[in-house]
Tab-separated table of C-alpha atoms and ligand atoms in Angstrom:
chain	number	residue	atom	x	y	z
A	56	UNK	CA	-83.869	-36.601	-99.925
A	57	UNK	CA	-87.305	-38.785	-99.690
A	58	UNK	CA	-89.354	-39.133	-102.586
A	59	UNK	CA	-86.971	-39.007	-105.594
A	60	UNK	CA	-88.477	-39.382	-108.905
A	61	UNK	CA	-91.890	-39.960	-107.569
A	62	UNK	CA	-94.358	-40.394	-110.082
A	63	UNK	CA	-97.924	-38.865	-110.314
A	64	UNK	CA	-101.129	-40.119	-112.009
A	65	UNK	CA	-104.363	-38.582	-111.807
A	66	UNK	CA	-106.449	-40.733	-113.022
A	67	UNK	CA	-109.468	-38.655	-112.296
A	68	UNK	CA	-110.373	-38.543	-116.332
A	69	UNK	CA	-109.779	-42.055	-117.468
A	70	UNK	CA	-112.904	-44.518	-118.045
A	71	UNK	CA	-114.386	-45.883	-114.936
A	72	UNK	CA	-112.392	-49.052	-114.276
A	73	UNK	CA	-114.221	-52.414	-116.144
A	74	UNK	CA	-111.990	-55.222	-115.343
A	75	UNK	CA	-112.277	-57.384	-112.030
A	76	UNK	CA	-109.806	-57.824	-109.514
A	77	UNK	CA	-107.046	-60.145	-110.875
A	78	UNK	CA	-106.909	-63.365	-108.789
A	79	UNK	CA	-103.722	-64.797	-107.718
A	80	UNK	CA	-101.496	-62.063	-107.479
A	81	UNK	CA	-100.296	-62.547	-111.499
A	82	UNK	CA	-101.891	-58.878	-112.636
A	83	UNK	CA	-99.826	-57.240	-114.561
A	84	UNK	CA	-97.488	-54.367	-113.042
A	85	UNK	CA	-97.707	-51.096	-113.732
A	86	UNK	CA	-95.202	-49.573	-115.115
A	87	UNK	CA	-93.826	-46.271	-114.001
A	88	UNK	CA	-95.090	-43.010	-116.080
A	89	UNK	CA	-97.704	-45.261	-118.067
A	90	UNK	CA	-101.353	-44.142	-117.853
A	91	UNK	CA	-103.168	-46.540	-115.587
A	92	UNK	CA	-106.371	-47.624	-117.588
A	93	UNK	CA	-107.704	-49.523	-113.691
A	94	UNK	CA	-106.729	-50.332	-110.330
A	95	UNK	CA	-106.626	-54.462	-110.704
A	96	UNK	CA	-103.042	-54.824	-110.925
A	97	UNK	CA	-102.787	-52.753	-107.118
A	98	UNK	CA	-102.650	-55.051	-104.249
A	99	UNK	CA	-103.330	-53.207	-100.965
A	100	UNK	CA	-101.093	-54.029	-98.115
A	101	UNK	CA	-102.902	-51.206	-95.306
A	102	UNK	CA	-105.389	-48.726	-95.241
A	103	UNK	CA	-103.770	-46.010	-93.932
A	104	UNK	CA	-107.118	-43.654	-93.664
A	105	UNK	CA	-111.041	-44.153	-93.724
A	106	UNK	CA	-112.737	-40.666	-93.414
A	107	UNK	CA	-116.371	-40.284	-93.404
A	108	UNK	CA	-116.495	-36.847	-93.292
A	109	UNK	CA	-114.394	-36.454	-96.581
A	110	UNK	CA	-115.502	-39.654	-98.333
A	111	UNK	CA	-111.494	-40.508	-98.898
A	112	UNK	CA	-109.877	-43.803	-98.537
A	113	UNK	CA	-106.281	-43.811	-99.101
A	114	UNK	CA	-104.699	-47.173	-99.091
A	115	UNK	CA	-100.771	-48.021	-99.795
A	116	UNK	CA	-99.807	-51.280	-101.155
A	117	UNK	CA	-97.843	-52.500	-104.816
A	118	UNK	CA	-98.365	-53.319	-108.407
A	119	UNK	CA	-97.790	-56.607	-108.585
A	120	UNK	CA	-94.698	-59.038	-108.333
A	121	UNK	CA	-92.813	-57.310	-111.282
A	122	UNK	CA	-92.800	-54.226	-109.175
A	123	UNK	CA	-90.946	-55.276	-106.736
A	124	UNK	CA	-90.173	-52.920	-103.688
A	125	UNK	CA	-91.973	-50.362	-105.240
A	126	UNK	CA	-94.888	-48.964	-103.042
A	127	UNK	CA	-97.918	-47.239	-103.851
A	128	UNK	CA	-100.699	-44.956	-102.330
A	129	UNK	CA	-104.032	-45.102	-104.183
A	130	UNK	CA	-106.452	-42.454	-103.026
A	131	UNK	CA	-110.232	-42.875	-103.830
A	132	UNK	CA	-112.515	-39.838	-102.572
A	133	UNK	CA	-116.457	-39.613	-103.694
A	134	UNK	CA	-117.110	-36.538	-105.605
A	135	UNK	CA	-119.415	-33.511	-105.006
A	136	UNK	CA	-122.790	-33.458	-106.634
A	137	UNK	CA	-123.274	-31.224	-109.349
A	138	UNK	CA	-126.649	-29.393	-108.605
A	139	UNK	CA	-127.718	-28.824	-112.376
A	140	UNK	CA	-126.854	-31.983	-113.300
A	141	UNK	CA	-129.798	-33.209	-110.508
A	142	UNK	CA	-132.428	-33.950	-113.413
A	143	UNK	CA	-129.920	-36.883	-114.404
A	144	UNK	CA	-130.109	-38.559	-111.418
A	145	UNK	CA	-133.595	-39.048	-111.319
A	146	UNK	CA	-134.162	-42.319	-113.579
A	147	UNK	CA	-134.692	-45.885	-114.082
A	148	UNK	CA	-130.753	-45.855	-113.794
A	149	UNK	CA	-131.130	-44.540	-109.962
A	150	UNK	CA	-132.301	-48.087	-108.478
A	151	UNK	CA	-133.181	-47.550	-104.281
A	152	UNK	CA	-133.296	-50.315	-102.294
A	153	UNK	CA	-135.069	-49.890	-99.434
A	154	UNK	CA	-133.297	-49.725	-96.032
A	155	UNK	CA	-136.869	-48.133	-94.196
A	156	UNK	CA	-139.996	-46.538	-94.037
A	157	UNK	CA	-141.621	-44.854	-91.256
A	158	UNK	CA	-144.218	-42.338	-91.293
A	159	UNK	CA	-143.522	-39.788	-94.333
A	160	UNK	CA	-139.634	-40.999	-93.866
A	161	UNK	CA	-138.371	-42.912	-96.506
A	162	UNK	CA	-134.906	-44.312	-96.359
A	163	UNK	CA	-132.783	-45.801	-99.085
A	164	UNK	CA	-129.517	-47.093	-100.950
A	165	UNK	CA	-129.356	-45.279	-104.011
A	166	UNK	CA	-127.569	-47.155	-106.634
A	167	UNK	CA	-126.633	-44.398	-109.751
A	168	UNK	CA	-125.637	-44.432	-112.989
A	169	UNK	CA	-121.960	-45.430	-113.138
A	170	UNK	CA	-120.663	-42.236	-115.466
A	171	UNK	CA	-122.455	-40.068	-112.777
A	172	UNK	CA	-121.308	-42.017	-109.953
A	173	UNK	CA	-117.151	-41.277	-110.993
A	174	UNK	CA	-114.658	-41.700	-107.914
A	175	UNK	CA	-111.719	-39.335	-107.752
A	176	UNK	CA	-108.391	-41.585	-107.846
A	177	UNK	CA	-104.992	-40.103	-106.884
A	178	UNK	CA	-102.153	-42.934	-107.530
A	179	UNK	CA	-98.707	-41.836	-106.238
A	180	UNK	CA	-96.083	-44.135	-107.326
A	181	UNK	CA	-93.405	-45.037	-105.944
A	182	UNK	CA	-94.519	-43.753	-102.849
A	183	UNK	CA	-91.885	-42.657	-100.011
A	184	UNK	CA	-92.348	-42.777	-96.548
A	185	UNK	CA	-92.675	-39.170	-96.389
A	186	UNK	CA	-95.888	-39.723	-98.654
A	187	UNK	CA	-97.115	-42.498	-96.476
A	188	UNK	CA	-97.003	-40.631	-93.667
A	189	UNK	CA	-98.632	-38.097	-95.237
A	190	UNK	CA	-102.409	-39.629	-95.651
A	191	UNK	CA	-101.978	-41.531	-92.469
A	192	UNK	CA	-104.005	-40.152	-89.783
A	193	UNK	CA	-102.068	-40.133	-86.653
A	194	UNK	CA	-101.919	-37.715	-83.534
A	195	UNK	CA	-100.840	-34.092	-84.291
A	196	UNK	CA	-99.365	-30.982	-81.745
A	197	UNK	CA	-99.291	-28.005	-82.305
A	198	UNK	CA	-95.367	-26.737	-81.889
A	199	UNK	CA	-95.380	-22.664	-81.369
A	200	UNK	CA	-92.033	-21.864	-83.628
A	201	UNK	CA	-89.849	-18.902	-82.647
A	202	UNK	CA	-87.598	-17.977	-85.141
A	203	UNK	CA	-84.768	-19.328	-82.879
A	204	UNK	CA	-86.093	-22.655	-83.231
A	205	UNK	CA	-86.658	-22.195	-86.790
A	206	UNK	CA	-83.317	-21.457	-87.434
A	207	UNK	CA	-81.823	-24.084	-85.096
A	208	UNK	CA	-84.436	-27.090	-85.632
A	209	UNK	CA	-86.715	-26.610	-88.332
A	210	UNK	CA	-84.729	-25.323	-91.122
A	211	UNK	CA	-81.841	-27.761	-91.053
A	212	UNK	CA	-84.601	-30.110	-90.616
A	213	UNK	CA	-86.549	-29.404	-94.094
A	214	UNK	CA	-83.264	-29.175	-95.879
A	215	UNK	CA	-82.313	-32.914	-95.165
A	216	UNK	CA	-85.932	-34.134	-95.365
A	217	UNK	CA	-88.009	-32.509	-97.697
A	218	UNK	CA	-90.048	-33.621	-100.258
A	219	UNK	CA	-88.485	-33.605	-104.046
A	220	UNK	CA	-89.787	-30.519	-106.135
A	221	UNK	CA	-89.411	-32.273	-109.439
A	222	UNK	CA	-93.362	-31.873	-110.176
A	223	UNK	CA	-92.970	-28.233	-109.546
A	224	UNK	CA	-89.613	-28.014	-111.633
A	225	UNK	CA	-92.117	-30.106	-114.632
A	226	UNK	CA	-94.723	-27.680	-114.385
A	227	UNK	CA	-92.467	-24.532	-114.795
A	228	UNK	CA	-90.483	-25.751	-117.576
A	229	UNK	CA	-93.681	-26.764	-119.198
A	230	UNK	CA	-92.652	-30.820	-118.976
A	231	UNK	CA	-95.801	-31.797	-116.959
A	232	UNK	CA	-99.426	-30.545	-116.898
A	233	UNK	CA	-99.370	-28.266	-119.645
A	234	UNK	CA	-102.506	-28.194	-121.129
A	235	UNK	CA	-103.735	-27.400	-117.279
A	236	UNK	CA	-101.963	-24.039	-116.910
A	237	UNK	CA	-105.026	-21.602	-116.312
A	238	UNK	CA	-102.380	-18.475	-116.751
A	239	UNK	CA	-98.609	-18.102	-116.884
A	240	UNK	CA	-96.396	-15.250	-115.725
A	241	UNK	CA	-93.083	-15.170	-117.453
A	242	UNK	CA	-91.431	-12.614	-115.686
A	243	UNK	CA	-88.801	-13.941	-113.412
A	244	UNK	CA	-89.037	-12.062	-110.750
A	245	UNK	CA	-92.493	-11.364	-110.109
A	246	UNK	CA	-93.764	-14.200	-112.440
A	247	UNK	CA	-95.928	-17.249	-111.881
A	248	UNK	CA	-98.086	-20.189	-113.209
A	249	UNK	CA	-101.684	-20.865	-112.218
A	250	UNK	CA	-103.092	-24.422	-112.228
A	251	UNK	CA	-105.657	-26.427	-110.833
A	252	UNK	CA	-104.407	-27.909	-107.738
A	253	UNK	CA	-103.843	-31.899	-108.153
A	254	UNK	CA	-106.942	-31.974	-105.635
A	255	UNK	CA	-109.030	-30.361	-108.485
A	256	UNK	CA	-110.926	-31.959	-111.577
A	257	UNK	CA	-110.723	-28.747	-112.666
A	258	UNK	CA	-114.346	-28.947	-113.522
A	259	UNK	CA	-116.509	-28.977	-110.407
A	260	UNK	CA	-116.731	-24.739	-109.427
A	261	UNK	CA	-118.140	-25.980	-105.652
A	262	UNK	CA	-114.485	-27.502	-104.988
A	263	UNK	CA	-112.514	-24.715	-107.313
A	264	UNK	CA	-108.214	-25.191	-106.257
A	265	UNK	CA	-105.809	-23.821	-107.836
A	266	UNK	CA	-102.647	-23.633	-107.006
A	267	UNK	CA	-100.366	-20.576	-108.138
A	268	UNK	CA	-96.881	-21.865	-108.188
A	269	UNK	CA	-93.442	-18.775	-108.264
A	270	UNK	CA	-91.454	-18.624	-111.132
A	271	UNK	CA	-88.459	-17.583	-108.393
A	272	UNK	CA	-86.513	-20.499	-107.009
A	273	UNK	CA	-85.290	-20.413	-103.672
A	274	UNK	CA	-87.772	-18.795	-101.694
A	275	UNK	CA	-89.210	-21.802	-99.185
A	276	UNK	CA	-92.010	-21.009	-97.315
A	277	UNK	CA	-93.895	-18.332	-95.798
A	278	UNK	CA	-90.779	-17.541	-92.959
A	279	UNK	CA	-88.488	-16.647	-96.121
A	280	UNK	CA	-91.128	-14.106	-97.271
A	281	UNK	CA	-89.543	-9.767	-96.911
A	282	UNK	CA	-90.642	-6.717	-98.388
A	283	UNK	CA	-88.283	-7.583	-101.037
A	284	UNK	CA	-91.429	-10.294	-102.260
A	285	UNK	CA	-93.847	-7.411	-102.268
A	286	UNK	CA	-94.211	-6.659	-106.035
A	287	UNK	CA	-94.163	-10.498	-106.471
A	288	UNK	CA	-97.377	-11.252	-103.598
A	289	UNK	CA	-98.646	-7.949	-105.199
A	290	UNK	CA	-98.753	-9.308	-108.461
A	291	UNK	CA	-100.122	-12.909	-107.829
A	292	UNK	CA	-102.797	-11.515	-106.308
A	293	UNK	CA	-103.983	-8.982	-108.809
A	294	UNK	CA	-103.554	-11.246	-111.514
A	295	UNK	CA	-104.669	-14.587	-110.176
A	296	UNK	CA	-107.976	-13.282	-108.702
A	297	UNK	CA	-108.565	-11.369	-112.260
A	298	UNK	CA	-108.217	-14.277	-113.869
A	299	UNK	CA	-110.619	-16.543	-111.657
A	300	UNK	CA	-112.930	-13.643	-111.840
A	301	UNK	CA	-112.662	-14.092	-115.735
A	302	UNK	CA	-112.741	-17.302	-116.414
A	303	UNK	CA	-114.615	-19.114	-113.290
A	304	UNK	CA	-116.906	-16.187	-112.580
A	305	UNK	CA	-115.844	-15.921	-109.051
A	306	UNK	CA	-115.405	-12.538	-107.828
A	307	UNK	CA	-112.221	-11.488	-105.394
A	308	UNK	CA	-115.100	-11.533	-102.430
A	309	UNK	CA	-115.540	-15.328	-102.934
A	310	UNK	CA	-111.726	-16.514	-103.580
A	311	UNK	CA	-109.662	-18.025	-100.601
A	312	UNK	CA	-106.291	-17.064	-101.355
A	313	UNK	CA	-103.791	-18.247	-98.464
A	314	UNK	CA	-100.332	-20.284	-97.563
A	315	UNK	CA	-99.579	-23.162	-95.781
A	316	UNK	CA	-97.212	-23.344	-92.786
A	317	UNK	CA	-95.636	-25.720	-93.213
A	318	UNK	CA	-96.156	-26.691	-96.132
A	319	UNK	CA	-95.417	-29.819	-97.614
A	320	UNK	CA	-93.680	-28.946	-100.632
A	321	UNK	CA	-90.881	-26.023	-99.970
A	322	UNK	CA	-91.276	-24.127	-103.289
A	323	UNK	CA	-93.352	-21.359	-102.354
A	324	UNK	CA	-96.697	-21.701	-103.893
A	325	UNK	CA	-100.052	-19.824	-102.893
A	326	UNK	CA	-103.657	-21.966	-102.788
A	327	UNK	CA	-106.631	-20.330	-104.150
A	328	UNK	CA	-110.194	-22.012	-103.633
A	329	UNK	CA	-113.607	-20.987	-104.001
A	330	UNK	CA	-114.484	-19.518	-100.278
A	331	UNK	CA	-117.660	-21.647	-99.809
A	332	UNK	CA	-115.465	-25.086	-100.193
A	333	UNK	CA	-114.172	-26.683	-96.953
A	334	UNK	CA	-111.118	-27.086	-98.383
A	335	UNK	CA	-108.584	-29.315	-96.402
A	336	UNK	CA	-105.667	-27.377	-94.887
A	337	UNK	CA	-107.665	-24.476	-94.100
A	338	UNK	CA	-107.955	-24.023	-90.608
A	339	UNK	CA	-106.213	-21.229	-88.293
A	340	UNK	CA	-103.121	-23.772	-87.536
A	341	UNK	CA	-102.054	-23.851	-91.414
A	342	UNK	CA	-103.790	-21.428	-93.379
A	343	UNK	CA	-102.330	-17.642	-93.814
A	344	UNK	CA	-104.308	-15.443	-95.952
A	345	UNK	CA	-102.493	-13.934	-98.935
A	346	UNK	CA	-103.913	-10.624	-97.831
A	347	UNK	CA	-102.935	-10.982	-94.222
A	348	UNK	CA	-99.460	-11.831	-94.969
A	349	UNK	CA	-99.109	-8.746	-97.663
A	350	UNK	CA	-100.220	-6.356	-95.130
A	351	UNK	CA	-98.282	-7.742	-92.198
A	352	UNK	CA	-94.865	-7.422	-94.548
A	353	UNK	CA	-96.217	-3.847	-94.987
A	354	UNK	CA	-96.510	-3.158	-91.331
A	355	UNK	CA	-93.082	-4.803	-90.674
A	356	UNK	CA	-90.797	-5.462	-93.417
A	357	UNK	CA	-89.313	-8.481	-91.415
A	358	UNK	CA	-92.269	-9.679	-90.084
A	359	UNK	CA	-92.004	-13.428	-91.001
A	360	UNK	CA	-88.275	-13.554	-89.219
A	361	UNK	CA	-89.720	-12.448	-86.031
A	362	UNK	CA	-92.798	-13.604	-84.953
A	363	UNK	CA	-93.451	-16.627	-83.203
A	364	UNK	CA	-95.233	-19.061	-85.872
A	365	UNK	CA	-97.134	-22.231	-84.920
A	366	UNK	CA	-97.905	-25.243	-87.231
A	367	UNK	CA	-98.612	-28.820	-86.685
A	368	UNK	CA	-96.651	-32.208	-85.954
A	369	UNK	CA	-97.535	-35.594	-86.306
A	370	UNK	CA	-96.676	-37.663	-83.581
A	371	UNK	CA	-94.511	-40.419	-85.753
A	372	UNK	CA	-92.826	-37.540	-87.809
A	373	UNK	CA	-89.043	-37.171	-87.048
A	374	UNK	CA	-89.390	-33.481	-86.382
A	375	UNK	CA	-91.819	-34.302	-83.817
A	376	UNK	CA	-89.311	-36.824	-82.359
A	377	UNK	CA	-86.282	-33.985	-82.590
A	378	UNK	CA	-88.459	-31.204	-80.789
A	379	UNK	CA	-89.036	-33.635	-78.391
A	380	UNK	CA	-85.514	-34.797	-77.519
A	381	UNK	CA	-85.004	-30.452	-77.625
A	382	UNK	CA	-88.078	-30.007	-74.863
A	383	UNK	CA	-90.044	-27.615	-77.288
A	384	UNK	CA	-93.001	-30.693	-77.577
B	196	M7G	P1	-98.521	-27.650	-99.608
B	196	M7G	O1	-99.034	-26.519	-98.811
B	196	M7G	O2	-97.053	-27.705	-99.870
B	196	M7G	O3	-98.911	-29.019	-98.944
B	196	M7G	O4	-99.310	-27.591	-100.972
B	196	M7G	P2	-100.239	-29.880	-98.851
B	196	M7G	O5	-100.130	-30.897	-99.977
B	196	M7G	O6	-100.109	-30.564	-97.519
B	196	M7G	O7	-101.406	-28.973	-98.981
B	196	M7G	C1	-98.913	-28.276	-102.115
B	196	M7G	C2	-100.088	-28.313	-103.047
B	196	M7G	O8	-99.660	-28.855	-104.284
B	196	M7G	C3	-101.214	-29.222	-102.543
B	196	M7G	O9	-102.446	-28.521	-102.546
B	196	M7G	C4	-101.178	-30.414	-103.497
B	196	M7G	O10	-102.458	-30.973	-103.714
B	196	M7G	C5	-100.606	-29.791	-104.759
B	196	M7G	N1	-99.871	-30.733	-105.605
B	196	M7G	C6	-99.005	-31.681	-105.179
B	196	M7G	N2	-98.502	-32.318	-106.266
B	196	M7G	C7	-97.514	-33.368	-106.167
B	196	M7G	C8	-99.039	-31.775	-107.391
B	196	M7G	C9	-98.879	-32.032	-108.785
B	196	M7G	O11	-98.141	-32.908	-109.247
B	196	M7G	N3	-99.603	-31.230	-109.613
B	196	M7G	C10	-100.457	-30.244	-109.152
B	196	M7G	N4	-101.127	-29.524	-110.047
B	196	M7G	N5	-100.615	-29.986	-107.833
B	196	M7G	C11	-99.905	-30.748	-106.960
């Protein structure tokens, strides 16, 4: 299975980094589950994305000599402004630098405070090449699944490759990220713990993700979803939208509750954003609304093991390579 003991830092909360770049290669490694305090000690071997739209870089490299064949993935996106905190940004602190002026058009480099100016950094460590492959933009296809192929491609396909669940496992048994569950279900049936989504700083209410996670093991992905998980999609969304409603002041008219299919991580967990974010993994080829899905299961109890569902490829994944060789690509 790819990805074993992977480690997760979100660095998002510590200081903004001080020290330079370490010359010579001699920075010290970092060591596995230690808090990284900056990014000198990373050396990157490939940028693996560059997106303008979504401000991200993600870049995978190593930490350093004393790491050796350990890889990393460091993933630096530019945050959303916060429009209250606008007065802040107008002060001797905001230098511009002029790039042009015509007419009434002024146009400049804006150089910010540096607390206001914060990056979001995602460090995955070791990386596999499951994870790589993840952030690296490549071609995708869009592969209409049957349930025949499901059963004869897909599914034996997830259970060799997929991703380890050990940060789900950690979050359930309350080893990892407990001070970040928003609301916990203990029931073990229907239960269920709400968190802010690794994507989230938990903070900004423009880019609100959490990420509802099922107490029940077992249960995949969408496909593996009967009226049997009624009471349990039932309760997650009475509860979870309550709760949002509560605490983020966002009523069930502005939440985004949906799946993914596929998904990356085959624990099934439900995403819930705030409705006016462009959250990624949102459009028509991977999102399923919570809604949608409960009142399909009503219609059909067996919907999800009959209907013909599509999701996306990438070109260099080995599923792409195995629907392929099978003519369904
Ligand atoms: P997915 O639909 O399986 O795949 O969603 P995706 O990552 O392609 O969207 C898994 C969700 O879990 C994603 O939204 C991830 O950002 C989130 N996630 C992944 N990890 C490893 C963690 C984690 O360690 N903690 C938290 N809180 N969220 C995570």
């Amino acid at each position: 299975m790819a990805g074993t003991d992977q480690k997760i830092h979100d660095a998002n909360e510590t200081e903004p980094p001080v020290k330079k770049h370490k010359v010579g290669g001699d920075a010290e490694p970092q060591a596995n589950g230690d808090d990284l305090t900056d990014l000198s000690a990373f050396r990157a071997d490939r940028i693996l994305s560059c997106d303008s739209r979504n401000k991200t870089i993600v870049a995978v490299g190593s930490f350093g000599a004393a790491d050796p064949g350990q890889r990393a993935l460091v993933i630096l996106e530019k945050k959303p402004f916060d429009a209250d905190g606008f007065d802040k940004l107008c002060t001797v602190e905001s230098s511009l630098k002029k790039v042009f002026r015509n007419d009434v058009y002024g146009n400049y480099d804006c150089f910010i405070e540096r607390e206001l100016n914060a990056v979001k950094a995602t460090v995955i460590h070791p990386a596999s090449d499951k994870h790589i492959q993840k952030y690296e933009t490549q071609l995708i296809h869009i592969v209409e699944e049957t349930p025949e192929v499901y059963k004869s491609v897909t599914l034996p396909y997830l259970e060799n490759e997929q991703l380890n669940l050990q940060w789900v496992y950690n979050i359930l048994e309350h080893k990892s990220e407990v001070e970040r569950i928003v609301f916990e279900d203990e029931d073990p049936s229907v239960g269920f713990v709400l968190l802010p989504d690794l994507k989230w700083d938990g903070k900004d209410l423009k880019s609100l993700y959490l990420l509802a996670i099922v107490r029940q093991t077992g249960i995949k992905s969408l496909r593996d979803l009967t009226a049997d998980h009624l009471p349990l999609l039932q309760n997650i969304l009475t509860k979870c939208t309550n709760i949002i409603n509560e605490r983020y002041g966002l009523p069930t008219s502005r939440i985004r509750a949906f799946f993914h299919y596929q998904p990356t991580f085959y624990h099934l967990h439900i995403h819930f954003t705030y409705l006016q974010y462009d959250a990624p993994g949102i459009h028509t080829e991977r999102a399923h609304l919570l809604t949608s899905v409960i009142n399909n299961i009503q219609l059909v109890p067996n919907y999800y093991q009959t209907i013909t569902l599509p999701f996306t490829v990438r070109q260099s994944d080995k599923l792409f390579t195995v629907l392929n060789k099978k003519g369904i690509l």
